[in-house]
C-alpha positions as a LaTeX table, in Angstrom:
\begin{tabular}{lrrr}
\hline
Residue & $x$ (\AA) & $y$ (\AA) & $z$ (\AA) \\
\hline
Unk1 & $-25.82$ & $-10.97$ & $-26.54$ \\
Unk2 & $-21.81$ & $-10.26$ & $-25.96$ \\
Unk3 & $-21.65$ & $-9.50$ & $-21.98$ \\
Unk4 & $-18.03$ & $-6.99$ & $-21.60$ \\
Unk5 & $-15.85$ & $-7.64$ & $-18.39$ \\
Unk6 & $-13.07$ & $-6.21$ & $-16.64$ \\
Unk7 & $-12.27$ & $-7.00$ & $-13.24$ \\
Unk8 & $-9.67$ & $-5.29$ & $-11.32$ \\
Unk9 & $-8.52$ & $-7.98$ & $-8.91$ \\
Unk10 & $-8.84$ & $-11.53$ & $-7.91$ \\
Unk11 & $-6.07$ & $-13.86$ & $-5.96$ \\
Unk12 & $-6.68$ & $-16.44$ & $-8.51$ \\
Unk13 & $-3.07$ & $-16.80$ & $-9.21$ \\
Unk14 & $-2.30$ & $-16.84$ & $-5.51$ \\
Unk15 & $-4.77$ & $-19.66$ & $-4.72$ \\
Unk16 & $-4.25$ & $-21.58$ & $-7.41$ \\
Unk17 & $-0.50$ & $-22.01$ & $-6.61$ \\
Unk18 & $-1.21$ & $-23.09$ & $-3.22$ \\
Unk19 & $-3.70$ & $-25.64$ & $-4.24$ \\
Unk20 & $-1.49$ & $-27.15$ & $-7.17$ \\
Unk21 & $-4.45$ & $-25.82$ & $-9.85$ \\
Unk22 & $-3.72$ & $-24.49$ & $-13.20$ \\
Unk23 & $-5.08$ & $-20.78$ & $-14.29$ \\
Unk24 & $-6.83$ & $-22.55$ & $-17.39$ \\
Unk25 & $-9.39$ & $-24.81$ & $-16.05$ \\
Unk26 & $-9.45$ & $-25.39$ & $-11.85$ \\
Unk27 & $-11.90$ & $-25.78$ & $-9.45$ \\
Unk28 & $-11.59$ & $-21.97$ & $-7.93$ \\
Unk29 & $-13.32$ & $-18.89$ & $-8.23$ \\
Unk30 & $-12.17$ & $-17.87$ & $-11.35$ \\
Unk31 & $-10.41$ & $-19.80$ & $-14.46$ \\
Unk32 & $-9.21$ & $-18.76$ & $-18.05$ \\
Unk33 & $-11.92$ & $-20.93$ & $-19.42$ \\
Unk34 & $-15.00$ & $-19.42$ & $-17.78$ \\
Unk35 & $-13.55$ & $-16.02$ & $-18.37$ \\
Unk36 & $-13.74$ & $-16.50$ & $-21.88$ \\
Unk37 & $-17.40$ & $-16.36$ & $-22.05$ \\
Unk38 & $-17.19$ & $-12.77$ & $-21.97$ \\
Unk39 & $-16.03$ & $-10.56$ & $-24.38$ \\
Unk40 & $-13.84$ & $-8.67$ & $-24.43$ \\
Unk41 & $-12.76$ & $-9.82$ & $-21.24$ \\
Unk42 & $-10.26$ & $-8.35$ & $-19.08$ \\
Unk43 & $-8.83$ & $-9.55$ & $-15.45$ \\
Unk44 & $-6.40$ & $-8.06$ & $-13.25$ \\
Unk45 & $-4.57$ & $-10.77$ & $-11.18$ \\
Unk46 & $-2.89$ & $-9.71$ & $-7.41$ \\
Unk47 & 0.36 & $-11.24$ & $-5.62$ \\
Unk48 & $-0.61$ & $-11.16$ & $-1.84$ \\
Unk49 & 1.42 & $-13.55$ & 0.24 \\
Unk50 & $-0.76$ & $-12.92$ & 3.28 \\
Unk51 & 2.67 & $-13.85$ & 5.01 \\
Unk52 & 5.73 & $-11.47$ & 7.12 \\
Unk53 & 8.42 & $-14.10$ & 6.17 \\
Unk54 & 10.25 & $-12.99$ & 3.54 \\
Unk55 & 7.19 & $-11.45$ & 1.67 \\
Unk56 & 9.21 & $-10.72$ & $-1.37$ \\
Unk57 & 10.79 & $-14.98$ & $-1.87$ \\
Unk58 & 7.23 & $-15.23$ & $-1.97$ \\
Unk59 & 6.01 & $-12.94$ & $-4.35$ \\
Unk60 & 8.60 & $-13.99$ & $-6.66$ \\
Unk61 & 7.71 & $-17.40$ & $-6.91$ \\
Unk62 & 3.69 & $-16.34$ & $-7.63$ \\
Unk63 & 5.25 & $-13.76$ & $-9.99$ \\
Unk64 & 7.22 & $-16.91$ & $-11.33$ \\
Unk65 & 4.10 & $-19.44$ & $-11.55$ \\
Unk66 & 1.63 & $-16.18$ & $-12.65$ \\
Unk67 & 3.73 & $-15.61$ & $-16.02$ \\
Unk68 & 4.57 & $-19.59$ & $-16.89$ \\
Unk69 & 0.64 & $-19.91$ & $-16.81$ \\
Unk70 & $-0.02$ & $-17.11$ & $-19.05$ \\
Unk71 & 2.68 & $-18.24$ & $-21.12$ \\
Unk72 & 1.27 & $-21.54$ & $-21.36$ \\
Unk73 & $-1.97$ & $-20.26$ & $-22.10$ \\
Unk74 & $-0.98$ & $-17.76$ & $-24.82$ \\
Unk75 & $-3.47$ & $-19.26$ & $-27.02$ \\
Unk76 & $-6.45$ & $-17.74$ & $-24.79$ \\
Unk77 & $-4.58$ & $-14.80$ & $-22.90$ \\
Unk78 & $-2.26$ & $-12.24$ & $-23.26$ \\
Unk79 & $-0.01$ & $-10.51$ & $-20.39$ \\
Unk80 & $-0.80$ & $-6.71$ & $-20.97$ \\
Unk81 & 2.10 & $-3.93$ & $-19.96$ \\
Unk82 & 0.05 & $-1.20$ & $-21.23$ \\
Unk83 & $-3.11$ & 0.39 & $-23.22$ \\
Unk84 & $-1.68$ & $-0.82$ & $-26.57$ \\
Unk85 & $-1.75$ & $-4.20$ & $-25.11$ \\
Unk86 & $-5.13$ & $-4.31$ & $-23.38$ \\
Unk87 & $-6.10$ & $-2.81$ & $-26.99$ \\
Unk88 & $-4.44$ & $-5.43$ & $-29.14$ \\
Unk89 & $-5.77$ & $-8.66$ & $-26.85$ \\
Unk90 & $-9.59$ & $-7.51$ & $-27.21$ \\
Unk91 & $-9.05$ & $-7.24$ & $-30.49$ \\
Unk92 & $-7.56$ & $-10.61$ & $-31.41$ \\
Unk93 & $-10.35$ & $-12.15$ & $-28.86$ \\
Unk94 & $-7.70$ & $-12.62$ & $-26.48$ \\
Unk95 & $-8.07$ & $-12.39$ & $-22.29$ \\
Unk96 & $-6.16$ & $-9.94$ & $-21.13$ \\
Unk97 & $-4.65$ & $-10.23$ & $-18.11$ \\
Unk98 & $-2.95$ & $-7.54$ & $-15.67$ \\
Unk99 & $-0.46$ & $-7.99$ & $-12.81$ \\
Unk100 & $-0.93$ & $-6.33$ & $-9.17$ \\
Unk101 & 1.73 & $-6.98$ & $-5.86$ \\
Unk102 & $-0.86$ & $-6.60$ & $-2.84$ \\
Unk103 & 1.25 & $-4.89$ & $-0.23$ \\
Unk104 & 4.36 & $-3.08$ & $-1.06$ \\
Unk105 & 6.36 & $-4.85$ & 1.37 \\
Unk106 & 6.34 & $-7.57$ & $-1.48$ \\
Unk107 & 8.76 & $-5.35$ & $-3.91$ \\
Unk108 & 12.28 & $-4.91$ & $-3.18$ \\
Unk109 & 12.84 & $-3.03$ & $-6.05$ \\
Unk110 & 10.26 & $-1.37$ & $-7.79$ \\
Unk111 & 11.92 & $-0.76$ & $-11.21$ \\
Unk112 & 12.58 & $-4.75$ & $-11.39$ \\
Unk113 & 8.91 & $-5.09$ & $-10.60$ \\
Unk114 & 7.63 & $-3.41$ & $-13.17$ \\
Unk115 & 9.91 & $-5.01$ & $-15.11$ \\
Unk116 & 8.63 & $-8.74$ & $-14.42$ \\
Unk117 & 5.06 & $-6.80$ & $-15.29$ \\
Unk118 & 3.78 & $-5.69$ & $-12.33$ \\
Unk119 & 1.51 & $-2.65$ & $-13.15$ \\
Unk120 & $-0.73$ & $-2.55$ & $-10.38$ \\
Unk121 & 0.56 & $-2.04$ & $-6.89$ \\
Unk122 & $-1.54$ & $-1.68$ & $-3.03$ \\
Unk123 & 1.18 & 0.21 & $-1.31$ \\
Unk124 & $-0.20$ & $-1.90$ & 2.11 \\
Unk125 & $-2.37$ & $-4.63$ & 2.61 \\
Unk126 & $-3.43$ & $-5.98$ & 6.09 \\
Unk127 & $-0.88$ & $-4.93$ & 8.05 \\
Unk128 & 1.43 & $-1.54$ & 8.38 \\
Unk129 & 4.67 & $-1.21$ & 6.62 \\
Unk130 & 7.31 & 0.84 & 6.21 \\
Unk131 & 5.64 & 2.99 & 3.66 \\
Unk132 & 2.44 & 3.75 & 5.05 \\
Unk133 & $-0.40$ & 2.42 & 7.69 \\
Unk134 & $-3.30$ & 0.19 & 7.04 \\
Unk135 & $-6.44$ & 0.33 & 7.40 \\
Unk136 & $-6.74$ & $-2.76$ & 9.32 \\
Unk137 & $-3.44$ & $-2.02$ & 11.04 \\
Unk138 & $-2.65$ & 0.93 & 12.99 \\
Unk139 & $-3.62$ & 3.90 & 10.62 \\
Unk140 & $-1.04$ & 6.11 & 10.31 \\
Unk141 & $-0.20$ & 8.04 & 7.08 \\
Unk142 & 2.28 & 8.31 & 4.49 \\
Unk143 & 6.48 & 8.38 & 5.48 \\
Unk144 & 8.81 & 9.93 & 3.87 \\
Unk145 & 9.41 & 6.75 & 2.26 \\
Unk146 & 6.19 & 6.53 & 1.43 \\
Unk147 & 5.70 & 9.59 & $-0.67$ \\
Unk148 & 9.09 & 8.49 & $-2.68$ \\
Unk149 & 7.28 & 5.76 & $-3.55$ \\
Unk150 & 4.01 & 6.78 & $-4.64$ \\
Unk151 & 6.08 & 9.58 & $-7.02$ \\
Unk152 & 8.77 & 6.78 & $-8.14$ \\
Unk153 & 5.52 & 4.18 & $-9.01$ \\
Unk154 & 3.42 & 7.21 & $-10.82$ \\
Unk155 & 6.70 & 8.48 & $-12.60$ \\
Unk156 & 7.37 & 4.92 & $-14.22$ \\
Unk157 & 3.79 & 3.85 & $-15.13$ \\
Unk158 & 2.44 & 2.04 & $-12.28$ \\
Unk159 & $-0.81$ & 2.35 & $-11.13$ \\
Unk160 & $-1.43$ & 2.77 & $-7.13$ \\
Unk161 & $-4.46$ & 0.79 & $-5.54$ \\
Unk162 & $-6.26$ & 2.12 & $-2.11$ \\
Unk163 & $-8.17$ & $-0.29$ & $-1.05$ \\
Unk164 & $-5.98$ & $-1.44$ & 1.83 \\
Unk165 & $-4.22$ & 2.03 & 2.76 \\
Unk166 & $-5.19$ & 3.55 & 6.04 \\
Unk167 & $-7.30$ & 6.63 & 5.42 \\
Unk168 & $-4.53$ & 8.79 & 6.74 \\
Unk169 & $-2.24$ & 7.13 & 3.53 \\
Unk170 & $-5.66$ & 7.57 & 1.48 \\
Unk171 & $-5.73$ & 11.64 & 1.71 \\
Unk172 & $-1.39$ & 11.77 & 1.81 \\
Unk173 & $-1.47$ & 9.62 & $-1.38$ \\
Unk174 & $-4.08$ & 12.14 & $-3.21$ \\
Unk175 & $-2.76$ & 15.40 & $-1.95$ \\
Unk176 & 0.91 & 14.04 & $-3.84$ \\
Unk177 & $-0.47$ & 12.14 & $-6.55$ \\
Unk178 & $-0.88$ & 13.60 & $-10.17$ \\
Unk179 & $-2.48$ & 10.49 & $-11.82$ \\
Unk180 & $-5.70$ & 8.76 & $-11.26$ \\
Unk181 & $-5.66$ & 5.97 & $-8.94$ \\
Unk182 & $-8.24$ & 3.83 & $-7.80$ \\
Unk183 & $-9.62$ & 1.79 & $-5.39$ \\
Unk184 & $-9.74$ & $-1.28$ & $-6.87$ \\
Unk185 & $-11.95$ & $-4.19$ & $-4.49$ \\
Unk186 & $-13.67$ & $-1.62$ & $-1.83$ \\
Unk187 & $-17.43$ & $-0.69$ & $-1.34$ \\
Unk188 & $-19.93$ & 1.91 & 0.28 \\
Unk189 & $-19.08$ & 2.59 & 3.51 \\
Unk190 & $-22.57$ & 4.70 & 3.79 \\
Unk191 & $-23.95$ & 1.38 & 3.07 \\
Unk192 & $-22.02$ & $-0.92$ & 5.27 \\
Unk193 & $-19.76$ & 0.75 & 7.58 \\
Unk194 & $-16.56$ & $-2.15$ & 7.40 \\
Unk195 & $-13.24$ & $-0.39$ & 7.67 \\
Unk196 & $-12.11$ & $-1.54$ & 4.08 \\
Unk197 & $-15.16$ & 0.43 & 2.50 \\
Unk198 & $-14.89$ & 3.85 & 0.85 \\
Unk199 & $-16.61$ & 6.90 & 2.75 \\
Unk200 & $-18.40$ & 8.97 & 0.55 \\
Unk201 & $-16.13$ & 11.86 & 0.49 \\
Unk202 & $-13.43$ & 9.22 & $-0.28$ \\
Unk203 & $-15.28$ & 7.83 & $-3.50$ \\
Unk204 & $-16.02$ & 11.65 & $-4.23$ \\
Unk205 & $-11.88$ & 12.21 & $-4.12$ \\
Unk206 & $-11.11$ & 9.22 & $-6.24$ \\
Unk207 & $-13.71$ & 10.42 & $-8.73$ \\
Unk208 & $-12.73$ & 13.59 & $-8.87$ \\
Unk209 & $-9.37$ & 13.25 & $-9.36$ \\
Unk210 & $-9.83$ & 10.73 & $-12.30$ \\
Unk211 & $-9.78$ & 7.48 & $-10.86$ \\
Unk212 & $-12.70$ & 5.53 & $-9.27$ \\
Unk213 & $-13.97$ & 2.46 & $-6.91$ \\
Unk214 & $-14.22$ & $-1.47$ & $-7.70$ \\
Unk215 & $-16.99$ & $-3.52$ & $-6.26$ \\
Unk216 & $-16.22$ & $-6.03$ & $-3.95$ \\
Unk217 & $-18.14$ & $-9.28$ & $-3.79$ \\
Unk218 & $-17.42$ & $-10.37$ & $-0.33$ \\
Unk219 & $-20.45$ & $-10.58$ & 1.74 \\
Unk220 & $-18.58$ & $-8.61$ & 4.69 \\
Unk221 & $-18.19$ & $-5.73$ & 2.92 \\
Unk222 & $-21.81$ & $-5.86$ & 0.92 \\
Unk223 & $-23.82$ & $-6.27$ & 4.26 \\
Unk224 & $-27.23$ & $-5.38$ & 3.69 \\
Unk225 & $-28.79$ & $-8.79$ & 2.21 \\
Unk226 & $-25.30$ & $-10.24$ & 1.26 \\
Unk227 & $-26.29$ & $-10.77$ & $-2.66$ \\
Unk228 & $-26.87$ & $-9.62$ & $-5.95$ \\
Unk229 & $-29.43$ & $-6.82$ & $-4.61$ \\
Unk230 & $-26.92$ & $-5.45$ & $-2.44$ \\
Unk231 & $-23.95$ & $-5.74$ & $-5.02$ \\
Unk232 & $-26.92$ & $-3.15$ & $-7.08$ \\
Unk233 & $-27.18$ & $-1.21$ & $-3.72$ \\
Unk234 & $-23.29$ & $-0.37$ & $-3.70$ \\
Unk235 & $-23.02$ & 0.11 & $-7.59$ \\
Unk236 & $-26.17$ & 2.61 & $-6.82$ \\
Unk237 & $-25.07$ & 4.49 & $-4.51$ \\
Unk238 & $-21.85$ & 5.42 & $-6.19$ \\
Unk239 & $-23.64$ & 6.14 & $-8.74$ \\
Unk240 & $-25.51$ & 8.75 & $-7.06$ \\
Unk241 & $-22.43$ & 10.31 & $-6.18$ \\
Unk242 & $-21.69$ & 10.83 & $-9.98$ \\
Unk243 & $-19.91$ & 7.56 & $-10.48$ \\
Unk244 & $-21.21$ & 7.11 & $-13.65$ \\
Unk245 & $-17.73$ & 6.78 & $-15.34$ \\
Unk246 & $-15.95$ & 6.17 & $-11.95$ \\
Unk247 & $-17.32$ & 2.56 & $-10.77$ \\
Unk248 & $-16.41$ & $-1.07$ & $-12.34$ \\
Unk249 & $-15.77$ & $-4.38$ & $-11.24$ \\
Unk250 & $-13.13$ & $-5.53$ & $-8.43$ \\
Unk251 & $-14.75$ & $-8.92$ & $-7.19$ \\
Unk252 & $-12.10$ & $-10.34$ & $-5.07$ \\
Unk253 & $-12.93$ & $-14.05$ & $-6.43$ \\
Unk254 & $-10.44$ & $-16.31$ & $-4.70$ \\
Unk255 & $-9.55$ & $-13.51$ & $-2.62$ \\
Unk256 & $-12.66$ & $-14.00$ & $-0.16$ \\
Unk257 & $-14.24$ & $-17.59$ & 1.72 \\
Unk258 & $-17.63$ & $-16.58$ & 0.75 \\
Unk259 & $-19.98$ & $-15.62$ & $-1.86$ \\
Unk260 & $-22.75$ & $-13.30$ & $-2.32$ \\
Unk261 & $-26.27$ & $-16.18$ & $-2.82$ \\
Unk262 & $-26.55$ & $-17.06$ & $-6.28$ \\
Unk263 & $-22.87$ & $-15.93$ & $-7.32$ \\
Unk264 & $-20.65$ & $-19.20$ & $-7.25$ \\
Unk265 & $-17.62$ & $-17.47$ & $-9.88$ \\
Unk266 & $-16.62$ & $-15.55$ & $-12.81$ \\
Unk267 & $-19.47$ & $-17.50$ & $-14.76$ \\
Unk268 & $-22.25$ & $-15.99$ & $-12.78$ \\
Unk269 & $-21.11$ & $-11.99$ & $-13.13$ \\
Unk270 & $-23.31$ & $-11.83$ & $-15.94$ \\
Unk271 & $-26.68$ & $-11.76$ & $-13.27$ \\
Unk272 & $-24.90$ & $-8.11$ & $-11.78$ \\
Unk273 & $-25.44$ & $-7.05$ & $-15.76$ \\
Unk274 & $-29.00$ & $-8.35$ & $-16.18$ \\
Unk275 & $-30.14$ & $-6.78$ & $-12.56$ \\
Unk276 & $-28.85$ & $-3.52$ & $-13.40$ \\
Unk277 & $-30.51$ & $-3.82$ & $-16.82$ \\
Unk278 & $-33.96$ & $-4.84$ & $-15.16$ \\
Unk279 & $-33.22$ & $-1.56$ & $-12.53$ \\
Unk280 & $-33.43$ & 0.26 & $-15.81$ \\
Unk281 & $-29.89$ & 1.00 & $-16.50$ \\
Unk282 & $-28.94$ & 1.59 & $-19.77$ \\
Unk283 & $-26.95$ & $-1.17$ & $-21.65$ \\
Unk284 & $-24.40$ & 1.29 & $-22.53$ \\
Unk285 & $-24.08$ & 2.65 & $-18.62$ \\
Unk286 & $-23.56$ & $-1.18$ & $-17.86$ \\
Unk287 & $-20.92$ & $-2.05$ & $-20.55$ \\
Unk288 & $-19.36$ & 0.89 & $-18.86$ \\
Unk289 & $-19.34$ & $-0.26$ & $-15.42$ \\
Unk290 & $-18.33$ & $-4.07$ & $-16.69$ \\
Unk291 & $-15.58$ & $-2.59$ & $-19.19$ \\
Unk292 & $-14.87$ & 1.10 & $-20.45$ \\
Unk293 & $-14.64$ & 2.98 & $-16.91$ \\
Unk294 & $-11.70$ & 0.69 & $-15.28$ \\
Unk295 & $-10.10$ & 0.40 & $-19.22$ \\
Unk296 & $-10.16$ & 4.60 & $-19.48$ \\
Unk297 & $-8.76$ & 5.14 & $-16.12$ \\
Unk298 & $-5.93$ & 2.33 & $-16.66$ \\
Unk299 & $-5.57$ & 4.44 & $-20.41$ \\
Unk300 & $-4.37$ & 7.44 & $-17.75$ \\
Unk301 & $-1.97$ & 5.76 & $-16.55$ \\
Unk302 & $-0.14$ & 2.82 & $-18.14$ \\
\hline
\end{tabular}
């Protein structure tokens, strides 16, 4: 059985560069060779420098590293800039790679970021910036500069990710957004009241607007039994809210220090697929969660 995979968030490019490793094969949660077990396969690689000092300079270095690694491995992976690129990569049997920036303070000029291949931007990371507050920070909403940023990003074809934004910022973005937005690696706050998780109201708003949420594997975000059963519980909860076309994976591999029990890395994500089937999810619905839902959302934005 061929299992598809479109994961909407990993920090592998940052971790690989910091540890002096390559994207093709490494000792991290994810590498390109392990991704190839899935067909088709797509992966969003996030740039998050996790530092206040010269974040733009550090982000630029990671982007250079990432693009060099993609070029070195062009036999198995393709950097995708639009939905046609996604389709062609998959037809050719290559991994479709997309680039995101986690924290817009790392971007000096959004047009240049777009030219550099960035297609997804998180307005904030874990602290406030000049655009908006973070859910882990002060909690303020969009500033006027932030509103201009949202409009410009959507005009040029960049998807916005709400996983780190303050709750007020979340609603501010939805109010002015003209295209679907996502929370690419956030779970259900009803099941686990971690600050980075979504309320039922937030998830329903994303769904109504044509976006959705990616399931994060961080045990602190899962709560409950902190294992694959907990992963299923978060998926099932969003499904009960009408999320058949709005739930996907945003595993946060190499962005989390601990993994759920029995999942060591990308090679084990097929276990989630199998659990969903055992809970009588249809094969078509599981494939939607693993690939089609986020693919369809991307097509509306890129």
